Short mmCIF file of C-alpha atoms in Angstrom, two decimals:
data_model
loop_
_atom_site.label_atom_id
_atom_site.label_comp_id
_atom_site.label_asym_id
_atom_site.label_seq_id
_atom_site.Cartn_x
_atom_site.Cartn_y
_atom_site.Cartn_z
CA UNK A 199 -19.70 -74.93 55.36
CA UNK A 200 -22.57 -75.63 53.31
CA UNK A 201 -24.78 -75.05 56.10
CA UNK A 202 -23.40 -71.59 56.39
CA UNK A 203 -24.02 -71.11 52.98
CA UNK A 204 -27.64 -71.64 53.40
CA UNK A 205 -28.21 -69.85 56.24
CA UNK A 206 -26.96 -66.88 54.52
CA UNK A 207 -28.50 -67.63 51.36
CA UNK A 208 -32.21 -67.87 53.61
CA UNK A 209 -30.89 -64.43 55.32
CA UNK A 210 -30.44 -62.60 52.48
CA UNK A 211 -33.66 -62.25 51.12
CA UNK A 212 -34.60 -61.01 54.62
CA UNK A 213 -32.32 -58.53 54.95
CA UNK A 214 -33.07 -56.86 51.43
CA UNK A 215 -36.96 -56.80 52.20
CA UNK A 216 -35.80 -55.03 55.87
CA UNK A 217 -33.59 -52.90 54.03
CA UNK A 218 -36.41 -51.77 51.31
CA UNK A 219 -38.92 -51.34 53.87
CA UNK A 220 -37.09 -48.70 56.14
CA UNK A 221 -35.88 -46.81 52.90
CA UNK A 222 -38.82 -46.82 51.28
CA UNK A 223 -40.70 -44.19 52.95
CA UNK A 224 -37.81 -42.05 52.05
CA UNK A 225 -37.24 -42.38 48.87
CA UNK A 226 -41.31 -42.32 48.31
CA UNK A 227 -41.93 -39.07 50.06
CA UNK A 228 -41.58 -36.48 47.72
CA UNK A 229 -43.43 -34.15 49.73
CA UNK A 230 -41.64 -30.79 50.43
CA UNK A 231 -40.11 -30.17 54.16
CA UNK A 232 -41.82 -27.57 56.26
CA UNK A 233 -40.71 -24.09 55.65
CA UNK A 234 -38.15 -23.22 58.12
CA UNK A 235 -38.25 -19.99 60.70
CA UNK A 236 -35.59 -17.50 60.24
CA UNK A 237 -34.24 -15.99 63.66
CA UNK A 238 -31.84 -12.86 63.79
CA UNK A 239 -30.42 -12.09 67.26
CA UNK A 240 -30.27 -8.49 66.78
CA UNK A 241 -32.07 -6.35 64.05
CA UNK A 242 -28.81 -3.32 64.47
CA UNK A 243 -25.84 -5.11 64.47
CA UNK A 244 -22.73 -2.50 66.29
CA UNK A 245 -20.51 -5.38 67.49
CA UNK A 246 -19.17 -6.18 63.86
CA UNK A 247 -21.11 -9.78 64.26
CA UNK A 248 -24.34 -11.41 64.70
CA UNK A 249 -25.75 -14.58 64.71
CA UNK A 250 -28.66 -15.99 62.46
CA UNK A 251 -30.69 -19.31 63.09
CA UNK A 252 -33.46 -21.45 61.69
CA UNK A 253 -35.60 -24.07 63.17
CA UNK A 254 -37.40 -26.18 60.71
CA UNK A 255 -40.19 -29.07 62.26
CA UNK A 256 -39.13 -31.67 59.70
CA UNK A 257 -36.93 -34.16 61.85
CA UNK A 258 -35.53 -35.82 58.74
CA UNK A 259 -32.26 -35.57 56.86
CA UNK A 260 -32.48 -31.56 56.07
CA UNK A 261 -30.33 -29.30 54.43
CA UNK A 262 -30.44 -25.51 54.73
CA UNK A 263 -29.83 -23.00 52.31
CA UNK A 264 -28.86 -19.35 53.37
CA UNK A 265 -29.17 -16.62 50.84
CA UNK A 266 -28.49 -13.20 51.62
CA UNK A 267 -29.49 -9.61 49.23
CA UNK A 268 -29.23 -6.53 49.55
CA UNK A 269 -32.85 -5.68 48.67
CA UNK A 270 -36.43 -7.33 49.99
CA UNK A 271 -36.97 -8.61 46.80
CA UNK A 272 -33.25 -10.74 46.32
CA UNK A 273 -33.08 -9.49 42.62
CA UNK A 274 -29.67 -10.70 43.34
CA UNK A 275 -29.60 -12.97 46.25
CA UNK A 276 -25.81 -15.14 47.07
CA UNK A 277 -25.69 -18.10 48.78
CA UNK A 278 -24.39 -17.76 52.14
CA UNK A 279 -24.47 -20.99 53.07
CA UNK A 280 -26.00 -24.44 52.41
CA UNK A 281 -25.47 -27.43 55.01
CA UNK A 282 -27.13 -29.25 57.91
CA UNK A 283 -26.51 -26.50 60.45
CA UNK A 284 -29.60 -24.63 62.14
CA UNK A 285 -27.60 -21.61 62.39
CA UNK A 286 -24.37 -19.55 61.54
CA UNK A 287 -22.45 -16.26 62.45
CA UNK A 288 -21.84 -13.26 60.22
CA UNK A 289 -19.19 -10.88 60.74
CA UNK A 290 -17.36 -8.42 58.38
CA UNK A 291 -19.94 -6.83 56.36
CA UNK A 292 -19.70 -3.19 55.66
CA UNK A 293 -22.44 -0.66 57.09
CA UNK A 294 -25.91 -1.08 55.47
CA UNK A 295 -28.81 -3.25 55.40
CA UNK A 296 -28.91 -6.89 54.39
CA UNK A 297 -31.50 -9.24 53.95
CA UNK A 298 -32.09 -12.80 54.45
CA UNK A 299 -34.05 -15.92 53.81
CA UNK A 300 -33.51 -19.50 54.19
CA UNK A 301 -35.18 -22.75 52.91
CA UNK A 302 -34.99 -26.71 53.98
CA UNK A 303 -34.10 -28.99 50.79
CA UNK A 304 -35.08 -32.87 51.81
CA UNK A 305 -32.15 -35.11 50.24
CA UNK A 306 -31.64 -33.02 47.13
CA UNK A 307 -34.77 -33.72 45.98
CA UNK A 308 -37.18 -31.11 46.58
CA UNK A 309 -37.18 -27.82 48.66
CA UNK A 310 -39.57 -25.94 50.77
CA UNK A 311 -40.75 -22.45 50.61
CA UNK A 312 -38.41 -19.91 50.93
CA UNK A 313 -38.77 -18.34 54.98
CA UNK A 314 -39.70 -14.61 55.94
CA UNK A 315 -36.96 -12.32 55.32
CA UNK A 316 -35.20 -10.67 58.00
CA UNK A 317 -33.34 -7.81 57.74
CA UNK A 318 -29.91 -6.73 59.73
CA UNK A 319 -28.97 -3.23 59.96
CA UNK A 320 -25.28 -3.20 60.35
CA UNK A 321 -24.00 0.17 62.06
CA UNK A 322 -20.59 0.14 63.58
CA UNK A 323 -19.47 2.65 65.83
CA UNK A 324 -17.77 5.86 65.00
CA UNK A 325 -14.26 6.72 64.79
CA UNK A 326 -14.99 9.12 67.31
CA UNK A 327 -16.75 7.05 69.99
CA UNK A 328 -13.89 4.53 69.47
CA UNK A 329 -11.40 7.08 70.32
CA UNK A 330 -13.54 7.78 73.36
CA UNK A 331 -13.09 4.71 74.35
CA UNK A 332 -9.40 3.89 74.05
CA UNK A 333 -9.18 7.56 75.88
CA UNK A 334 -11.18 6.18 78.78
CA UNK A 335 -9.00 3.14 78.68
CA UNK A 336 -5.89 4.59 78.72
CA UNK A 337 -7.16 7.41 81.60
CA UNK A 338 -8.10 4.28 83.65
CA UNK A 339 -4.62 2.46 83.29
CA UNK A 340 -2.27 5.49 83.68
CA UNK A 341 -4.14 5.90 87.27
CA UNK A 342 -3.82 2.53 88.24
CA UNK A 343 -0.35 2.94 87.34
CA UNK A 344 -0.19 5.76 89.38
CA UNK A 345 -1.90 4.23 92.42
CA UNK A 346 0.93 1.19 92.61
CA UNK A 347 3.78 3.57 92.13
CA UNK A 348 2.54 6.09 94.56
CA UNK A 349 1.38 3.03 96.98
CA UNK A 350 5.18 1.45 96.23
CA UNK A 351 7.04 4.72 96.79
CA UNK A 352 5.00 5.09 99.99
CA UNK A 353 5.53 1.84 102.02
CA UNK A 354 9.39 2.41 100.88
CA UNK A 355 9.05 5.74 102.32
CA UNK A 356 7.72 4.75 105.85
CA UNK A 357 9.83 1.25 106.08
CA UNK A 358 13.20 3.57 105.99
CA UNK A 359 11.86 5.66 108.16
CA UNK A 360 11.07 3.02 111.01
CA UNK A 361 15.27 2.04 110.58
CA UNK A 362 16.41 5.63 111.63
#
């Protein structure tokens, strides 16, 4: 046993100067991550949805924070979001135009620049052109209907008449 105890006694020492050397460089870096790049998929959003993502370079333990205004400026920016994701979807938001920005913080510590804002254009369709649709919809299903009735009714029709 008292072997044991030296061994682990020699070991420790070892594994505390391993330990300090791999952390080290990350508590010691207290330079700022790269700024990230923001990334809408659409610049009109119709579908009531659309997705944003970010890429930073930095390969270390990021975490992102989303903000989203409704001016250039974010006189009154909210926090959408703040995480290790690289991307998220919006959906629900009323017609008008929104901006965003997002920005890598490294461990809590310190943060990068804030990214170019993008702006989305939300613009659902109209009352009118949804009605349109549902018509077309509708017109489509009462003929296909139609069709298998009429196409029923007929085979009935000439199957009696090969009995007679």
């Amino acid at each position: 046993m008292r072997i044991q105890t030296n061994i682990t006694a020699k070991l420790s020492p070892a594994l505390i100067i391993a330990f300090f050397l791999i952390a080290l460089p990350i508590w010691a870096d207290p330079s700022p991550p790269s700024t990230p790049e923001l990334i809408s998929d659409s610049p009109t959003a119709t579908a009531g949805f659309y997705h944003l993502n970010w890429q930073g370079s930095d390969l270390s333990m990021l975490t992102y924070e989303l903000q989203e205004a409704n001016d250039m400026e974010f006189t009154q920016p909210t926090i959408l979001y703040r995480g290790p994701d690289q991307g998220t979807l919006i959906s629900g938001q009323n017609n008008g135009h929104y901006f965003y920005r997002v920005r890598a913080l490294k461990q809590g510590q310190t943060a990068s620049s804030w990214s170019s804002p993008r702006a989305v254009t939300v613009q659902h369709h109209s009352l009118t052109r949804a009605f349109a649709f549902f018509g077309a919809g509708a017109t489509v299903l009462l003929a296909t209907l139609a069709l298998i009735i009429f196409g029923a009714w007929q085979s009935q029709k000439e199957d009696s008449s090969k009995y007679e």
